[in-house]
Amino acid sequence: MASGGFEDDEAEGTVTINEFIEQMDAEELAADLVLGGDEGDECTYPKGYMKRQAIFSCITCTPDGNAGICIACCLSCHDGHELLELWTKRNFRCDCGNSKFGTLACKFLPSKDVENSENSYNHNFKGLYCTCDLPYPDPNVEEQVEMIQCCLCEDWFHEEHLGFKSSDSVGSQIPRDEEGEPIYEDFICQNCSPVCSFLTLYPEKLWVAAQVDSTGCANACSETIESNKTNMDAEAGQLENGTEAEKSVMRKCSEKISEPEPGHLGNSSEAEKSVVGKCSEKMNDSEPGQPETSTTETEKSVVQNGSDKNDATEPVAAAGCAIGTNLNSCPDFEKKPLFLSKNWRNILCRCEKCVEMYNQRKVSYLLDAEDTIVEYEKKAKEKRTEKLEKQEGEALDLLNNLDHVAKVEILHGIKDFKDELKGLLESGSSGPSKAITAADIEQMFSNLKNKRKRME
């Protein structure tokens, strides 16, 4: 009994070779994704305010949390210091060695500006997060919970502090599939949501709701769709005496809103998307006495562009405004957390008025693909692939440049290592199911060392 119990305890913490390799690969990939494929060989300061890069805060040098450093400075200039990993920050320039660090100079670039005026700092640089202003990991909590990052302020929030109504359960309001995996691309916290109030003027395709059907697909903005249907029904009676063009536009609106899957909107024309986005207010916006030809031209535009299929993953063209309304006349917006669907930024209008509005609200980065985490990680994967291919090529070049004797010695060394490892894994005395210990590894290398000595 006692012996069996000991063996169970010993085997509990073991992994197979394949599991170990997969775990190591996953950890390396995760690190590359966070660091953006940056090897940390040089300070990023000369690159200016980078659209997105991994940033660290040195509590030892700047306890007030008013400075950030790049990967290279983290590894070299601040080796041994208390450091905080902040994941990524947008439009940031490395502060290492400037006036905030006193006498500490950057080892890569001793001469830097006194201050980087365009950098933004929040309480994350002090190791604090969320509206509760607590550290992560929280030393007072045994089980750490995951946090969600706002794509605007880039702060991190606990699920219970997102700002949902207290009467509703938090878990039911965060868009997830049946397995609990997030089905939204970006999150905007309730404090930042008023800045993006213009998003409410866009079609329901932009949003992800919390409700999930039996297939694991989210029902986007179901409440908004029902509301729009109600408005459409109420206005239907007012159109009995309308022009044929007005009736046609309203029919198109009704058809679009009645579609069971929001994804169908991705194959609609741009004019139709604009109509759908404004369908509940389409006819109310018309001024009394407006010429009938105005609506007729709108209908012509819908018909003319009806065959132009526009992929939802492609940015909206800047030819016409996708919102089609006065941005200053947005309805009163209630602060609330927002969850946005995949490729939602590509739906944003890029007309002159909207671009000006983005600049005024200081959110023009939403139009830049390089600002997204998706693009950041995509580039990191590409750099990782290039790095692995380069390493393989360098190893082959090294082998090819050696003389014949050196090549033979290396190949014999590789063969000896493979034989020892194979013997360790398939030894009849150990058995394939026996766990490999540190002592076994040390013995394997000792055997290789002794064999090398005999050959010499």
PDB file of C-alpha atoms in Angstrom, residues 3 5 9 12 27 32 67 120 206 214 217 223 225-226 300 302 311 353 374 397 399 436 453:
ATOM      1  CA  SER A   3       4.856   1.577  -1.945  1.00  0.00           C
ATOM      2  CA  GLY A   5       1.134   5.354  -2.838  1.00  0.00           C
ATOM      3  CA  ASP A   9       2.917  10.576  -5.891  1.00  0.00           C
ATOM      4  CA  GLU A  12       1.752  12.745 -10.568  1.00  0.00           C
ATOM      5  CA  GLU A  27       5.854  28.871 -23.890  1.00  0.00           C
ATOM      6  CA  ASP A  32       7.325  35.792 -28.806  1.00  0.00           C
ATOM      7  CA  ALA A  67       8.328  55.757 -17.001  1.00  0.00           C
ATOM      8  CA  SER A 120       1.027  58.158 -21.739  1.00  0.00           C
ATOM      9  CA  LEU A 206     -20.240  45.819 -35.270  1.00  0.00           C
ATOM     10  CA  SER A 214     -27.079  26.297 -29.272  1.00  0.00           C
ATOM     11  CA  CYS A 217     -22.752  31.649 -32.184  1.00  0.00           C
ATOM     12  CA  GLU A 223     -32.148  44.057 -28.368  1.00  0.00           C
ATOM     13  CA  ILE A 225     -32.593  44.594 -33.776  1.00  0.00           C
ATOM     14  CA  GLU A 226     -35.908  44.118 -31.977  1.00  0.00           C
ATOM     15  CA  LYS A 300     -31.122  54.471 -57.403  1.00  0.00           C
ATOM     16  CA  VAL A 302     -29.057  51.218 -53.613  1.00  0.00           C
ATOM     17  CA  ASP A 311     -16.063  41.812 -47.928  1.00  0.00           C
ATOM     18  CA  LYS A 353     -15.819  64.198 -41.640  1.00  0.00           C
ATOM     19  CA  VAL A 374      -4.065  40.804 -33.943  1.00  0.00           C
ATOM     20  CA  ASP A 397      26.312  26.929 -43.071  1.00  0.00           C
ATOM     21  CA  LEU A 399      28.627  22.571 -40.786  1.00  0.00           C
ATOM     22  CA  ILE A 436      13.038  10.095 -16.169  1.00  0.00           C
ATOM     23  CA  LYS A 453      37.629  10.801 -23.085  1.00  0.00           C
TER      24      LYS A 453
END
